[in-house]
């Protein structure tokens, strides 16, 4: 999995309604039964006023869900319904935390860095809470919070016993990098569509009709959200979220199963066929090779790009026709 410090746009916490995984970059979240064994999840939209947050947190015994965006603190009872109170400014001592979480008793814990945890009664005043419940083994924070292959879910009031559980695959795909673990690492390849050759002794001009597939092979992504329910009328469709997750996977660095490429300008609609006629002037004994760039996961092609390249060698083009993601 991608480390949280490299892809901060995922937030896992509990609420009174159930466990939640928020993807602010996708403007939606999953509401789950108790993690991590069930594939069931309800896909819900983030209210526009609660989007683009840097931190989302709550707990099973807390009425409010907190959202930190910049130096402002928002409170909501439901992430689909918007803020229930006016935004407040964070106190300077509470700004810049790596993690925020609710402690038994109602205080808020702030992980300022590895092994450095503090507790306050109110994020807008910064008033310390010296009577807050113990915040857990500091050594565990140091060793586990930066894990490069997992997101961690735990209950702060339980002693950590060294036992980890796997997310169900239907849930894993919602996390950054999870799609690469399930389907295989991303690949980009030039595929030969057609060739034309002049075997005569004189130059010739010829036309070549190309049938090109363009768009997303959505059937390769159909299993991503097939266990998710949609209970709200304004919720995003699982299919559209699956496409957004695929885009995000291709944008990830290679070491996390991505390609580091931005595919936003490509055609992501359902796969269609496009006819094109190319004109060639070929010298004697010269050939032309027509290539299309395609992206996929594991062994399946997902995206058929619009870009075509013509070479006069049977070797595929060396350039990548997509911009880097960062």
Coordinates of C-alpha atoms in Angstrom, one line a residue, residues 38-316:
X38 CA -17.0 -7.9 5.5
X39 CA -17.1 -6.9 1.8
X40 CA -20.3 -4.9 2.3
X41 CA -20.1 -1.1 2.1
X42 CA -22.4 1.8 1.3
X43 CA -20.9 4.3 -1.2
X44 CA -21.8 7.9 -0.2
X45 CA -21.0 11.4 -1.4
X46 CA -19.1 13.9 0.6
X47 CA -21.2 17.1 1.1
X48 CA -19.6 19.9 -0.9
X49 CA -19.0 21.9 2.3
X50 CA -16.9 19.0 3.7
X51 CA -14.8 18.3 0.6
X52 CA -11.0 18.8 0.3
X53 CA -10.3 18.2 4.0
X54 CA -6.8 17.3 5.2
X55 CA -8.1 15.4 8.2
X56 CA -11.4 13.6 9.0
X57 CA -11.9 11.8 12.4
X58 CA -14.5 10.8 14.9
X59 CA -15.3 7.8 17.1
X60 CA -18.2 5.5 18.1
X61 CA -18.9 7.5 21.2
X62 CA -18.7 10.9 19.6
X63 CA -21.7 12.7 18.1
X64 CA -19.6 14.9 15.8
X65 CA -17.4 14.1 12.8
X66 CA -14.5 16.6 12.6
X67 CA -13.0 17.9 9.4
X68 CA -9.8 20.0 9.3
X69 CA -9.3 22.0 6.2
X70 CA -6.3 24.4 6.3
X71 CA -6.5 26.2 9.7
X72 CA -10.3 25.7 10.1
X73 CA -12.2 23.1 12.0
X74 CA -15.6 21.9 10.8
X75 CA -18.1 19.7 12.6
X76 CA -20.8 17.5 11.1
X77 CA -23.1 14.7 12.2
X78 CA -23.2 13.2 8.8
X79 CA -20.7 13.6 6.0
X80 CA -23.4 13.7 3.4
X81 CA -25.3 16.5 5.2
X82 CA -22.8 19.3 5.7
X83 CA -21.5 21.2 8.7
X84 CA -23.7 21.6 11.7
X85 CA -21.8 24.4 13.3
X86 CA -19.9 27.5 12.0
X87 CA -16.3 26.8 11.2
X88 CA -13.8 27.6 13.9
X89 CA -10.1 28.5 13.7
X90 CA -7.6 25.9 14.9
X91 CA -5.4 27.0 17.8
X92 CA -1.8 27.5 16.8
X93 CA -0.6 24.7 19.0
X94 CA -3.1 22.2 17.3
X95 CA -2.1 23.1 13.8
X96 CA 0.0 20.8 11.6
X97 CA -0.7 17.4 13.3
X98 CA 0.0 14.2 11.4
X99 CA -3.1 12.5 12.8
X100 CA -6.1 13.6 14.9
X101 CA -8.3 11.2 16.8
X102 CA -10.9 11.0 19.6
X103 CA -9.8 9.7 23.0
X104 CA -12.2 8.0 25.4
X105 CA -13.7 10.8 27.5
X106 CA -14.0 13.2 24.6
X107 CA -10.6 14.7 24.3
X108 CA -8.8 14.9 21.0
X109 CA -5.4 13.3 20.5
X110 CA -2.9 14.8 18.1
X111 CA 0.0 12.8 16.7
X112 CA 2.5 15.6 16.0
X113 CA 5.3 13.2 14.9
X114 CA 6.6 9.7 15.5
X115 CA 6.3 9.1 19.3
X116 CA 5.0 12.6 20.0
X117 CA 1.3 12.6 21.0
X118 CA -0.6 15.2 22.9
X119 CA -4.2 15.6 24.0
X120 CA -6.4 18.7 24.1
X121 CA -9.9 19.4 25.3
X122 CA -10.7 21.7 22.4
X123 CA -8.8 22.2 19.1
X124 CA -9.9 25.9 18.9
X125 CA -8.5 26.8 22.3
X126 CA -5.6 24.3 22.5
X127 CA -6.3 23.7 26.2
X128 CA -4.3 20.6 27.3
X129 CA -6.1 17.7 28.9
X130 CA -3.7 16.2 31.5
X131 CA -6.3 13.7 32.6
X132 CA -6.8 12.1 29.1
X133 CA -6.7 8.3 28.9
X134 CA -3.3 6.8 28.0
X135 CA -2.6 7.1 24.3
X136 CA -1.1 3.7 23.7
X137 CA 2.4 2.4 23.3
X138 CA 4.7 5.0 21.9
X139 CA 7.0 2.5 20.4
X140 CA 4.1 1.1 18.4
X141 CA 3.5 4.5 16.9
X142 CA 7.1 4.7 15.9
X143 CA 7.3 1.3 14.3
X144 CA 3.9 0.9 12.7
X145 CA 2.4 4.3 11.7
X146 CA 4.9 4.6 8.8
X147 CA 4.3 1.1 7.4
X148 CA 4.7 1.1 3.7
X149 CA 2.5 -1.8 3.0
X150 CA -0.6 -1.3 5.1
X151 CA -3.1 1.1 6.5
X152 CA -3.7 0.6 10.1
X153 CA -7.0 0.3 11.9
X154 CA -7.1 -0.1 15.6
X155 CA -9.0 0.7 18.8
X156 CA -7.0 3.1 21.0
X157 CA -8.5 1.7 24.2
X158 CA -7.3 -1.8 23.4
X159 CA -3.7 -2.8 24.0
X160 CA -2.0 -3.6 20.8
X161 CA -1.2 -7.3 20.7
X162 CA 0.7 -7.5 17.5
X163 CA -2.2 -9.0 15.5
X164 CA -3.1 -7.5 12.1
X165 CA -6.1 -8.3 9.9
X166 CA -6.4 -7.9 6.1
X167 CA -9.0 -5.7 4.5
X168 CA -11.5 -7.6 2.4
X169 CA -10.6 -7.3 -1.3
X170 CA -13.8 -5.4 -2.1
X171 CA -12.7 -2.8 0.5
X172 CA -9.0 -2.9 -0.3
X173 CA -9.7 -1.6 -3.9
X174 CA -11.0 1.7 -2.4
X175 CA -7.6 2.5 -0.8
X176 CA -4.7 4.1 -2.7
X177 CA -2.6 1.4 -4.3
X178 CA -5.1 -1.3 -3.4
X179 CA -6.1 -1.8 -7.1
X180 CA -2.5 -2.7 -8.0
X181 CA -2.4 -5.3 -5.2
X182 CA -5.6 -6.9 -6.4
X183 CA -5.2 -6.8 -10.2
X184 CA -1.5 -6.4 -10.6
X185 CA 0.9 -3.5 -11.3
X186 CA 0.0 -0.9 -14.0
X187 CA 1.7 -1.1 -17.4
X188 CA 1.9 1.1 -20.4
X189 CA 2.7 -0.4 -23.8
X190 CA 2.7 0.6 -27.5
X191 CA 0.5 -2.0 -29.4
X192 CA 1.0 -2.5 -33.1
X193 CA -2.3 -1.8 -35.0
X194 CA -1.3 -2.2 -38.6
X195 CA 1.5 -2.0 -41.1
X196 CA 1.9 -0.9 -44.7
X197 CA 4.9 -1.6 -46.9
X198 CA 6.2 -0.5 -50.3
X199 CA 7.9 -3.5 -52.0
X200 CA 8.3 -1.7 -55.3
X201 CA 11.3 0.0 -56.7
X202 CA 9.8 3.5 -56.7
X203 CA 8.2 5.8 -54.1
X204 CA 4.5 5.4 -53.7
X205 CA 1.7 7.2 -51.8
X206 CA -0.9 5.0 -50.2
X207 CA -3.8 5.2 -47.8
X208 CA -4.3 3.0 -44.8
X209 CA -7.7 2.6 -43.0
X210 CA -7.2 2.2 -39.3
X211 CA -9.9 0.9 -36.9
X212 CA -8.9 2.2 -33.5
X213 CA -10.4 1.3 -30.1
X214 CA -10.6 4.4 -27.8
X215 CA -11.7 4.7 -24.2
X216 CA -12.0 2.5 -21.1
X217 CA -12.6 -1.2 -21.1
X218 CA -15.1 -0.8 -18.2
X219 CA -15.7 -4.5 -17.9
X220 CA -12.1 -4.8 -16.5
X221 CA -13.2 -2.5 -13.6
X222 CA -16.7 -3.9 -13.0
X223 CA -15.7 -5.9 -10.0
X224 CA -14.2 -3.0 -8.1
X225 CA -17.5 -1.8 -6.7
X226 CA -19.8 -4.8 -7.2
X227 CA -20.2 -5.3 -3.5
X228 CA -21.0 -1.7 -2.7
X229 CA -24.5 -0.5 -2.2
X230 CA -25.9 2.9 -3.1
X231 CA -28.6 4.0 -0.6
X232 CA -28.7 7.8 -1.4
X233 CA -30.0 9.2 -4.6
X234 CA -27.1 11.7 -4.9
X235 CA -24.4 9.1 -4.3
X236 CA -21.8 8.6 -7.1
X237 CA -22.2 5.5 -9.2
X238 CA -19.8 2.7 -8.4
X239 CA -18.7 2.6 -12.0
X240 CA -17.7 6.2 -12.0
X241 CA -15.8 5.8 -8.8
X242 CA -14.1 2.7 -10.2
X243 CA -12.8 4.8 -13.1
X244 CA -11.5 7.5 -10.7
X245 CA -9.7 4.8 -8.7
X246 CA -8.1 3.5 -11.9
X247 CA -7.0 7.0 -12.8
X248 CA -5.5 7.4 -9.4
X249 CA -3.7 4.0 -9.7
X250 CA -2.0 5.0 -12.9
X251 CA -0.9 8.3 -11.3
X252 CA 0.9 6.5 -8.4
X253 CA 4.7 6.0 -8.6
X254 CA 5.9 2.7 -10.0
X255 CA 7.0 1.4 -6.6
X256 CA 3.3 1.4 -5.6
X257 CA 2.0 -0.3 -8.6
X258 CA 1.4 2.8 -10.8
X259 CA 3.0 4.5 -13.7
X260 CA 3.3 8.1 -12.5
X261 CA 1.2 9.3 -15.4
X262 CA -1.7 11.7 -15.6
X263 CA -4.5 10.3 -17.7
X264 CA -7.1 13.0 -17.0
X265 CA -7.1 14.2 -20.7
X266 CA -7.7 10.8 -22.1
X267 CA -11.1 9.5 -23.1
X268 CA -12.5 7.5 -20.2
X269 CA -15.9 6.8 -21.5
X270 CA -17.1 3.3 -22.6
X271 CA -14.9 1.8 -25.2
X272 CA -15.8 2.7 -28.8
X273 CA -14.3 2.2 -32.3
X274 CA -12.9 5.1 -34.3
X275 CA -12.2 5.0 -38.0
X276 CA -9.2 6.9 -39.3
X277 CA -7.5 7.1 -42.7
X278 CA -3.8 7.7 -42.8
X279 CA -1.8 8.8 -45.9
X280 CA 1.8 7.6 -46.4
X281 CA 4.5 8.4 -48.9
X282 CA 6.8 5.4 -48.7
X283 CA 10.2 5.1 -50.4
X284 CA 11.2 1.9 -52.1
X285 CA 11.3 -1.1 -49.7
X286 CA 10.1 1.1 -46.9
X287 CA 7.4 0.2 -44.4
X288 CA 5.3 2.1 -41.9
X289 CA 4.1 0.8 -38.6
X290 CA 1.1 2.3 -36.7
X291 CA 1.1 2.0 -32.9
X292 CA -1.4 2.9 -30.2
X293 CA -0.5 3.5 -26.5
X294 CA -2.5 1.4 -24.1
X295 CA -2.6 1.2 -20.3
X296 CA -3.6 -1.8 -18.1
X297 CA -3.4 -3.5 -14.8
X298 CA -1.9 -6.9 -14.3
X299 CA -2.6 -8.6 -17.6
X300 CA -5.7 -6.7 -18.6
X301 CA -5.8 -3.6 -20.8
X302 CA -7.9 -0.9 -19.2
X303 CA -7.4 2.3 -21.2
X304 CA -7.0 2.6 -25.0
X305 CA -5.4 6.0 -25.6
X306 CA -6.2 8.3 -28.5
X307 CA -2.5 8.7 -29.4
X308 CA -1.2 7.0 -32.5
X309 CA 2.4 7.0 -33.6
X310 CA 3.9 6.0 -36.9
X311 CA 7.4 4.5 -37.2
X312 CA 9.4 3.2 -40.0
X313 CA 10.9 0.4 -37.8
X314 CA 9.3 -2.6 -36.2
X315 CA 10.5 -1.3 -32.9
X316 CA 7.8 0.5 -30.8

